[in-house]
mmCIF file of C-alpha atoms and ligand atoms in Angstrom:
data_model
loop_
_atom_site.group_PDB
_atom_site.id
_atom_site.type_symbol
_atom_site.label_atom_id
_atom_site.label_comp_id
_atom_site.label_asym_id
_atom_site.label_seq_id
_atom_site.Cartn_x
_atom_site.Cartn_y
_atom_site.Cartn_z
ATOM 1 C CA MET A 228 102.186 21.799 -35.444
ATOM 2 C CA ARG A 229 102.055 25.900 -33.982
ATOM 3 C CA LYS A 230 98.476 25.557 -32.685
ATOM 4 C CA ILE A 231 99.083 21.825 -30.808
ATOM 5 C CA PHE A 232 102.328 24.799 -29.329
ATOM 6 C CA MET A 233 99.768 26.739 -28.789
ATOM 7 C CA THR A 234 97.414 24.403 -26.891
ATOM 8 C CA ALA A 235 100.108 23.359 -24.746
ATOM 9 C CA LEU A 236 101.160 26.599 -23.876
ATOM 10 C CA ILE A 237 97.989 27.478 -22.844
ATOM 11 C CA LEU A 238 97.393 24.503 -20.903
ATOM 12 C CA VAL A 239 100.903 25.198 -19.485
ATOM 13 C CA LEU A 240 99.548 28.777 -18.135
ATOM 14 C CA ALA A 241 95.986 27.180 -16.820
ATOM 15 C CA LEU A 242 98.051 24.846 -14.519
ATOM 16 C CA SER A 243 100.434 27.307 -12.878
ATOM 17 C CA SER A 244 98.040 29.757 -12.245
ATOM 18 C CA CYS A 245 96.112 26.673 -10.682
ATOM 19 C CA ALA A 246 99.225 26.128 -8.438
ATOM 20 C CA PHE A 247 99.446 29.627 -7.220
ATOM 21 C CA ALA A 248 95.736 29.268 -6.455
ATOM 22 C CA ASP A 249 96.130 26.762 -3.579
ATOM 23 C CA GLY A 250 99.485 27.450 -3.417
ATOM 24 C CA VAL A 251 99.377 30.391 -1.038
ATOM 25 C CA LYS A 252 102.220 31.025 1.271
ATOM 26 C CA ILE A 253 101.628 32.552 4.376
ATOM 27 C CA GLY A 254 104.582 33.497 6.781
ATOM 28 C CA SER A 255 103.774 34.529 10.326
ATOM 29 C CA CYS A 256 105.427 35.979 13.401
ATOM 30 C CA ILE A 257 104.016 34.895 16.825
ATOM 31 C CA TYR A 258 105.499 37.663 19.841
ATOM 32 C CA ARG A 259 106.154 34.569 22.114
ATOM 33 C CA PHE A 260 105.567 30.768 21.289
ATOM 34 C CA SER A 261 105.021 29.879 25.182
ATOM 35 C CA ASP A 262 102.185 31.986 25.367
ATOM 36 C CA ALA A 263 99.612 29.821 26.125
ATOM 37 C CA PHE A 264 96.595 31.530 24.242
ATOM 38 C CA MET A 265 98.753 32.646 21.631
ATOM 39 C CA LEU A 266 99.663 28.478 21.340
ATOM 40 C CA ARG A 267 95.320 27.947 20.400
ATOM 41 C CA PHE A 268 95.881 31.032 18.476
ATOM 42 C CA ARG A 269 98.699 28.933 16.718
ATOM 43 C CA ASN A 270 96.850 25.322 16.292
ATOM 44 C CA ALA A 271 93.947 27.501 14.798
ATOM 45 C CA MET A 272 96.118 28.993 11.435
ATOM 46 C CA SER A 273 97.729 25.464 11.088
ATOM 47 C CA ALA A 274 93.923 23.840 10.742
ATOM 48 C CA GLU A 275 92.661 26.367 8.643
ATOM 49 C CA SER A 276 96.469 26.797 6.667
ATOM 50 C CA ALA A 277 95.424 22.388 6.000
ATOM 51 C CA LYS A 278 92.194 23.459 4.601
ATOM 52 C CA GLU A 279 92.655 26.192 2.633
ATOM 53 C CA GLY A 280 96.137 24.779 1.119
ATOM 54 C CA ALA A 281 98.246 26.969 2.107
ATOM 55 C CA GLU A 282 101.684 26.911 3.319
ATOM 56 C CA LEU A 283 101.877 28.557 6.874
ATOM 57 C CA VAL A 284 105.496 28.999 8.234
ATOM 58 C CA LEU A 285 105.378 29.782 11.585
ATOM 59 C CA ALA A 286 108.272 32.017 13.241
ATOM 60 C CA ASP A 287 108.285 32.276 17.282
ATOM 61 C CA SER A 288 109.268 36.096 18.006
ATOM 62 C CA GLN A 289 110.754 35.435 21.760
ATOM 63 C CA ASN A 290 109.119 38.562 22.351
ATOM 64 C CA ASP A 291 111.664 40.424 21.392
ATOM 65 C CA GLN A 292 110.723 42.989 18.576
ATOM 66 C CA THR A 293 114.157 43.492 17.023
ATOM 67 C CA ILE A 294 114.224 39.552 16.563
ATOM 68 C CA GLN A 295 110.920 39.422 14.625
ATOM 69 C CA ASP A 296 111.736 42.192 12.082
ATOM 70 C CA GLY A 297 114.421 40.591 10.665
ATOM 71 C CA GLN A 298 112.166 37.487 10.779
ATOM 72 C CA VAL A 299 109.504 39.550 8.424
ATOM 73 C CA GLU A 300 112.480 40.774 6.353
ATOM 74 C CA GLU A 301 113.789 37.453 6.021
ATOM 75 C CA PHE A 302 109.979 36.147 5.236
ATOM 76 C CA ILE A 303 109.726 38.776 2.455
ATOM 77 C CA ALA A 304 112.974 38.065 0.561
ATOM 78 C CA ASN A 305 112.140 33.957 0.713
ATOM 79 C CA GLY A 306 108.884 35.523 -1.517
ATOM 80 C CA VAL A 307 105.962 34.776 0.951
ATOM 81 C CA ASN A 308 102.646 36.420 -0.564
ATOM 82 C CA VAL A 309 101.060 37.956 2.564
ATOM 83 C CA LEU A 310 101.884 38.474 6.560
ATOM 84 C CA ILE A 311 100.147 37.978 9.764
ATOM 85 C CA ILE A 312 101.676 39.328 12.279
ATOM 86 C CA ASN A 313 101.543 38.875 15.933
ATOM 87 C CA PRO A 314 103.537 42.337 16.951
ATOM 88 C CA VAL A 315 106.023 42.233 19.600
ATOM 89 C CA ASP A 316 104.941 45.995 20.523
ATOM 90 C CA ARG A 317 102.259 47.034 18.889
ATOM 91 C CA MET A 318 103.419 50.799 18.866
ATOM 92 C CA ALA A 319 106.428 50.421 17.053
ATOM 93 C CA THR A 320 104.478 48.363 13.672
ATOM 94 C CA GLN A 321 105.344 51.330 10.847
ATOM 95 C CA ASN A 322 108.481 49.851 10.514
ATOM 96 C CA ILE A 323 106.570 46.054 9.740
ATOM 97 C CA ILE A 324 103.908 48.306 7.595
ATOM 98 C CA ASP A 325 106.713 50.061 5.835
ATOM 99 C CA LYS A 326 108.662 47.093 4.700
ATOM 100 C CA ALA A 327 105.102 45.534 3.545
ATOM 101 C CA LYS A 328 104.126 48.103 1.672
ATOM 102 C CA ALA A 329 107.633 48.348 -0.163
ATOM 103 C CA ALA A 330 106.941 44.754 -1.010
ATOM 104 C CA GLY A 331 103.445 44.903 -1.787
ATOM 105 C CA ILE A 332 102.625 42.024 0.406
ATOM 106 C CA PRO A 333 99.702 42.609 2.375
ATOM 107 C CA VAL A 334 99.791 42.286 6.578
ATOM 108 C CA VAL A 335 97.178 40.864 8.513
ATOM 109 C CA PHE A 336 98.071 41.592 12.272
ATOM 110 C CA ILE A 337 96.344 39.617 14.753
ATOM 111 C CA ASN A 338 95.789 40.217 18.593
ATOM 112 C CA ARG A 339 97.434 42.799 19.582
ATOM 113 C CA GLU A 340 96.201 46.090 17.478
ATOM 114 C CA PRO A 341 98.778 48.257 16.142
ATOM 115 C CA PRO A 342 97.401 52.118 16.734
ATOM 116 C CA ALA A 343 94.562 53.401 13.895
ATOM 117 C CA ASP A 344 97.239 55.683 12.967
ATOM 118 C CA ILE A 345 99.849 53.287 11.753
ATOM 119 C CA LEU A 346 97.002 50.689 10.373
ATOM 120 C CA SER A 347 96.098 53.846 8.219
ATOM 121 C CA THR A 348 99.626 54.010 6.126
ATOM 122 C CA TYR A 349 99.051 50.730 4.050
ATOM 123 C CA ASP A 350 95.505 50.212 2.251
ATOM 124 C CA LYS A 351 96.676 46.112 2.559
ATOM 125 C CA ALA A 352 96.981 46.439 6.039
ATOM 126 C CA TYR A 353 94.538 44.704 8.739
ATOM 127 C CA TYR A 354 93.835 43.983 12.026
ATOM 128 C CA ILE A 355 92.044 40.626 13.200
ATOM 129 C CA GLY A 356 91.023 40.708 17.234
ATOM 130 C CA ALA A 357 88.484 40.950 19.695
ATOM 131 C CA LYS A 358 87.324 44.069 21.791
ATOM 132 C CA PRO A 359 88.782 44.447 25.389
ATOM 133 C CA GLU A 360 86.345 46.645 26.078
ATOM 134 C CA GLU A 361 83.659 43.725 26.164
ATOM 135 C CA SER A 362 85.965 40.964 28.064
ATOM 136 C CA GLY A 363 86.270 43.327 30.478
ATOM 137 C CA THR A 364 82.780 44.367 31.304
ATOM 138 C CA ILE A 365 81.874 40.484 30.899
ATOM 139 C CA GLN A 366 84.554 39.388 33.735
ATOM 140 C CA GLY A 367 83.122 42.288 35.600
ATOM 141 C CA GLU A 368 79.386 40.819 35.145
ATOM 142 C CA LEU A 369 80.171 37.460 35.871
ATOM 143 C CA LEU A 370 81.805 38.203 39.075
ATOM 144 C CA ALA A 371 78.926 41.107 39.748
ATOM 145 C CA GLU A 372 76.307 38.079 39.483
ATOM 146 C CA TYR A 373 78.349 35.807 41.407
ATOM 147 C CA LEU A 374 78.569 38.174 44.680
ATOM 148 C CA LYS A 375 75.106 39.258 44.496
ATOM 149 C CA SER A 376 73.838 36.103 45.693
ATOM 150 C CA HIS A 377 77.321 35.480 48.284
ATOM 151 C CA THR A 378 76.814 37.957 50.545
ATOM 152 C CA GLU A 379 79.396 36.525 52.596
ATOM 153 C CA HIS A 380 82.152 37.930 49.931
ATOM 154 C CA ASP A 381 82.218 41.048 52.120
ATOM 155 C CA LYS A 382 84.487 40.055 54.924
ATOM 156 C CA ASN A 383 84.887 42.893 56.188
ATOM 157 C CA LYS A 384 80.676 44.210 55.449
ATOM 158 C CA ASP A 385 81.611 47.546 54.465
ATOM 159 C CA LYS A 386 79.453 46.730 51.605
ATOM 160 C CA LYS A 387 82.127 47.489 48.904
ATOM 161 C CA LEU A 388 84.682 45.120 47.254
ATOM 162 C CA GLN A 389 88.340 44.832 48.276
ATOM 163 C CA PHE A 390 89.965 43.200 45.077
ATOM 164 C CA VAL A 391 93.752 42.197 43.902
ATOM 165 C CA MET A 392 93.951 42.860 39.469
ATOM 166 C CA LEU A 393 96.537 41.068 38.255
ATOM 167 C CA MET A 394 97.402 42.995 34.774
ATOM 168 C CA GLY A 395 98.936 41.835 31.292
ATOM 169 C CA GLU A 396 101.540 43.405 29.852
ATOM 170 C CA ASN A 397 101.732 46.997 29.708
ATOM 171 C CA GLY A 398 100.572 49.082 27.069
ATOM 172 C CA HIS A 399 98.691 46.116 25.453
ATOM 173 C CA GLN A 400 95.314 47.226 24.566
ATOM 174 C CA ASP A 401 94.216 44.232 26.374
ATOM 175 C CA MET A 402 95.394 45.089 29.853
ATOM 176 C CA ILE A 403 94.361 48.325 30.077
ATOM 177 C CA LEU A 404 90.831 48.174 28.921
ATOM 178 C CA ARG A 405 89.715 44.829 30.061
ATOM 179 C CA SER A 406 91.366 46.446 33.610
ATOM 180 C CA GLU A 407 88.930 49.651 33.307
ATOM 181 C CA TYR A 408 85.608 47.815 32.088
ATOM 182 C CA SER A 409 85.583 44.728 34.627
ATOM 183 C CA VAL A 410 85.730 47.824 37.180
ATOM 184 C CA LYS A 411 82.991 49.464 34.859
ATOM 185 C CA ALA A 412 80.854 46.673 34.672
ATOM 186 C CA LEU A 413 80.477 46.090 38.803
ATOM 187 C CA LYS A 414 80.193 49.874 39.739
ATOM 188 C CA ASP A 415 77.676 49.310 36.865
ATOM 189 C CA ALA A 416 76.162 46.708 38.818
ATOM 190 C CA GLY A 417 75.991 48.526 42.128
ATOM 191 C CA ILE A 418 79.435 47.299 44.059
ATOM 192 C CA GLU A 419 81.749 49.920 44.907
ATOM 193 C CA PRO A 420 85.517 48.033 44.128
ATOM 194 C CA VAL A 421 87.776 49.525 45.856
ATOM 195 C CA GLN A 422 91.658 48.008 44.312
ATOM 196 C CA ILE A 423 93.815 46.985 46.877
ATOM 197 C CA VAL A 424 97.000 46.324 44.811
ATOM 198 C CA GLY A 425 97.778 45.950 41.259
ATOM 199 C CA ALA A 426 100.286 44.252 39.155
ATOM 200 C CA ILE A 427 101.519 44.017 36.058
ATOM 201 C CA ALA A 428 102.294 39.785 34.966
ATOM 202 C CA ASN A 429 103.214 40.064 31.846
ATOM 203 C CA TRP A 430 100.051 37.375 31.209
ATOM 204 C CA ASP A 431 102.136 34.833 33.406
ATOM 205 C CA LYS A 432 101.547 31.730 35.672
ATOM 206 C CA LEU A 433 104.722 31.631 36.923
ATOM 207 C CA GLN A 434 105.133 36.091 38.263
ATOM 208 C CA ALA A 435 101.427 35.783 38.986
ATOM 209 C CA MET A 436 101.798 33.199 41.612
ATOM 210 C CA ASN A 437 104.294 35.069 42.932
ATOM 211 C CA MET A 438 102.867 38.038 43.264
ATOM 212 C CA MET A 439 99.884 36.453 44.882
ATOM 213 C CA ASN A 440 102.029 35.065 46.814
ATOM 214 C CA ALA A 441 103.288 37.626 48.353
ATOM 215 C CA PHE A 442 100.222 39.675 47.945
ATOM 216 C CA ILE A 443 98.760 37.022 50.724
ATOM 217 C CA MET A 444 101.609 37.542 53.077
ATOM 218 C CA SER A 445 101.849 41.392 53.337
ATOM 219 C CA ILE A 446 97.574 42.168 53.118
ATOM 220 C CA GLY A 447 96.554 38.650 54.480
ATOM 221 C CA PRO A 448 93.514 36.321 52.549
ATOM 222 C CA GLU A 449 90.831 37.124 55.294
ATOM 223 C CA ASN A 450 91.180 41.175 53.536
ATOM 224 C CA ILE A 451 90.837 39.785 49.345
ATOM 225 C CA GLU A 452 87.570 39.504 48.179
ATOM 226 C CA ALA A 453 87.900 39.497 44.595
ATOM 227 C CA VAL A 454 90.924 38.369 42.475
ATOM 228 C CA ILE A 455 90.258 39.852 38.587
ATOM 229 C CA ALA A 456 92.823 38.870 36.027
ATOM 230 C CA ASN A 457 93.314 39.454 32.434
ATOM 231 C CA ASN A 458 94.156 36.400 31.329
ATOM 232 C CA ASP A 459 93.386 32.838 32.809
ATOM 233 C CA GLU A 460 97.056 31.588 33.078
ATOM 234 C CA MET A 461 97.485 34.849 36.003
ATOM 235 C CA ALA A 462 94.161 33.449 37.329
ATOM 236 C CA LEU A 463 95.836 30.133 37.746
ATOM 237 C CA GLY A 464 99.143 31.861 39.228
ATOM 238 C CA ALA A 465 96.865 33.305 41.589
ATOM 239 C CA VAL A 466 94.653 30.382 42.418
ATOM 240 C CA GLU A 467 97.907 27.858 42.539
ATOM 241 C CA ALA A 468 99.188 30.239 45.431
ATOM 242 C CA LEU A 469 95.632 30.849 46.774
ATOM 243 C CA LYS A 470 95.572 26.631 47.138
ATOM 244 C CA ALA A 471 98.995 26.752 48.595
ATOM 245 C CA ASN A 472 97.754 29.065 51.422
ATOM 246 C CA ASP A 473 94.395 26.022 51.988
ATOM 247 C CA TYR A 474 91.990 28.904 49.871
ATOM 248 C CA ASN A 475 89.991 27.690 47.161
ATOM 249 C CA LYS A 476 90.583 24.433 48.123
ATOM 250 C CA GLY A 477 85.827 23.541 48.411
ATOM 251 C CA ASN A 478 85.709 24.520 52.323
ATOM 252 C CA PRO A 479 83.593 27.902 51.222
ATOM 253 C CA GLU A 480 84.461 29.508 54.228
ATOM 254 C CA MET A 481 88.086 29.570 53.068
ATOM 255 C CA TYR A 482 87.327 30.794 48.978
ATOM 256 C CA ILE A 483 88.259 33.541 46.827
ATOM 257 C CA PRO A 484 86.578 34.159 43.328
ATOM 258 C CA VAL A 485 88.658 34.551 40.985
ATOM 259 C CA VAL A 486 88.106 35.558 37.258
ATOM 260 C CA GLY A 487 90.206 35.528 33.932
ATOM 261 C CA VAL A 488 90.122 35.866 30.747
ATOM 262 C CA ASP A 489 90.395 33.523 27.586
ATOM 263 C CA ALA A 490 88.547 29.828 28.430
ATOM 264 C CA ASN A 491 91.656 28.202 27.987
ATOM 265 C CA ALA A 492 91.470 24.089 28.988
ATOM 266 C CA SER A 493 93.625 24.318 32.376
ATOM 267 C CA ALA A 494 90.711 27.482 32.772
ATOM 268 C CA LEU A 495 88.058 25.374 32.779
ATOM 269 C CA GLU A 496 89.560 22.545 34.375
ATOM 270 C CA ALA A 497 90.214 24.920 37.672
ATOM 271 C CA MET A 498 86.671 25.574 37.354
ATOM 272 C CA ASP A 499 85.625 22.297 37.240
ATOM 273 C CA ARG A 500 87.182 21.715 40.275
ATOM 274 C CA GLY A 501 85.470 25.348 41.906
ATOM 275 C CA GLU A 502 89.163 26.136 42.160
ATOM 276 C CA MET A 503 88.530 29.622 40.127
ATOM 277 C CA LEU A 504 85.092 31.912 39.595
ATOM 278 C CA GLY A 505 84.587 32.446 35.358
ATOM 279 C CA THR A 506 86.257 33.331 32.521
ATOM 280 C CA VAL A 507 85.546 34.969 29.386
ATOM 281 C CA LEU A 508 85.640 32.485 26.271
ATOM 282 C CA ASN A 509 88.627 34.262 23.782
ATOM 283 C CA ASP A 510 87.625 32.386 20.568
ATOM 284 C CA ALA A 511 91.254 31.799 19.808
ATOM 285 C CA ASP A 512 89.690 29.413 17.022
ATOM 286 C CA GLY A 513 87.530 32.507 15.028
ATOM 287 C CA GLN A 514 90.737 34.664 15.194
ATOM 288 C CA GLY A 515 93.372 32.326 14.093
ATOM 289 C CA SER A 516 90.734 30.797 11.364
ATOM 290 C CA ALA A 517 89.281 34.414 10.004
ATOM 291 C CA ALA A 518 93.421 35.719 9.684
ATOM 292 C CA VAL A 519 94.162 32.651 6.996
ATOM 293 C CA LYS A 520 91.399 32.840 5.834
ATOM 294 C CA LEU A 521 91.389 36.821 5.018
ATOM 295 C CA ALA A 522 95.014 36.381 3.738
ATOM 296 C CA VAL A 523 94.493 33.852 1.675
ATOM 297 C CA MET A 524 92.079 36.167 -0.283
ATOM 298 C CA LEU A 525 94.423 39.007 0.562
ATOM 299 C CA ALA A 526 97.404 36.673 -0.905
ATOM 300 C CA GLU A 527 94.823 36.044 -4.037
ATOM 301 C CA GLY A 528 94.253 39.666 -4.850
ATOM 302 C CA LYS A 529 90.650 39.230 -3.879
ATOM 303 C CA ASP A 530 87.891 41.688 -3.043
ATOM 304 C CA VAL A 531 88.151 41.337 1.249
ATOM 305 C CA SER A 532 85.886 44.801 1.564
ATOM 306 C CA LYS A 533 82.506 42.681 2.453
ATOM 307 C CA GLU A 534 84.368 40.462 4.554
ATOM 308 C CA VAL A 535 86.007 43.954 6.609
ATOM 309 C CA THR A 536 84.485 46.741 8.797
ATOM 310 C CA ASP A 537 85.761 50.058 8.663
ATOM 311 C CA GLY A 538 87.902 48.672 5.893
ATOM 312 C CA LYS A 539 90.207 47.600 7.774
ATOM 313 C CA TYR A 540 89.465 45.156 10.704
ATOM 314 C CA ILE A 541 87.114 41.851 11.581
ATOM 315 C CA TRP A 542 85.727 41.379 15.214
ATOM 316 C CA ILE A 543 85.458 37.862 17.017
ATOM 317 C CA PRO A 544 82.896 38.588 19.902
ATOM 318 C CA TYR A 545 84.131 36.974 23.558
ATOM 319 C CA GLN A 546 81.374 34.434 25.390
ATOM 320 C CA LYS A 547 80.655 34.404 28.843
ATOM 321 C CA VAL A 548 82.174 31.145 30.636
ATOM 322 C CA THR A 549 80.814 30.257 34.220
ATOM 323 C CA ARG A 550 81.177 26.677 36.071
ATOM 324 C CA GLY A 551 78.664 23.742 34.256
ATOM 325 C CA GLU A 552 78.988 25.203 31.168
ATOM 326 C CA LYS A 553 82.760 23.301 30.267
ATOM 327 C CA LYS A 554 83.060 24.448 26.310
HETATM 328 C C1 BGC B 632 95.215 37.175 25.873
HETATM 329 C C2 BGC B 632 95.981 36.834 26.726
HETATM 330 C C3 BGC B 632 97.473 36.296 25.992
HETATM 331 C C4 BGC B 632 97.723 37.589 25.187
HETATM 332 C C5 BGC B 632 99.109 38.204 24.379
HETATM 333 C C6 BGC B 632 95.171 38.539 24.993
HETATM 334 O O1 BGC B 632 94.608 37.965 24.231
HETATM 335 O O2 BGC B 632 93.897 37.384 26.383
HETATM 336 O O3 BGC B 632 96.322 35.279 27.477
HETATM 337 O O4 BGC B 632 98.891 36.266 27.248
HETATM 338 O O5 BGC B 632 96.273 38.060 24.457
HETATM 339 O O6 BGC B 632 99.041 38.864 22.822
HETATM 340 CA CA1 CA B 633 84.160 44.458 51.503
#
């Protein structure tokens, strides 16, 4: 009798630990659901969670750090095993880390990099992303390559490149470093870039379109030789404004090269139509699946030291995408 009881008990224990292994519950906050790139990211995370048999609960932080902080508290109270956080304000991540640490829950940050001194305050805090310097450099290189064989784009023949810069959100690592490194790559390629105007359009197509419209009116399209945008949505906004002024509609005399970053489907389509010059693949699939895989390993208490660099990071590379190389 006792023996049967023991066997049954062992069986129950074995079953419950096995149920835990593929019952990992992940709580994930996304800074803003309406962000086109983060939609790709979310889809990748959902697909990977399904593969791993993990439960993924996603929350829309609506671009509000206070809302996100509340969602994190709720996830912890509801007993999630691990958090994947796309911060609204990457500088305000200490609070999230403190809460996760107090609850003993690992936290994987994505897409918006917390400062190293904040990340270092918790041994179970990680970051998965892509190096912004890389995307800026590739963007500058692909524009330089094009301009070298299209000298007609030096419209005022001053051997310099008069360009408009459309920037993402203030303080975002991708806004700061993409802006800096795209210009650096142009210089390294022997082009002298002159920024006529730079504006923050918050990664947003409509904001970028309105700004570009205003620039076209005030500067005149004949005085703009290129548009560099920190992401595809803003590049597409610029393209819309140009098209409304009969630019980038197929007439080579009326074309301004526009470059973006992300390789979102709508940008690839615009490139196929000849409306946009190029983009850089921001690998949402790679980053999303790596985030879920790492989160599951952490939730299961596995050793992740071989998965990360410098104890905390997973870097997913960017790739150049130009016309005719549709992915
Ligand atoms: C992407 C942008 C996106 C932003 C959100 C960047 O890496 O290129 O499209 O809006 O992340 O944080
Ligand atoms: Ca010029």
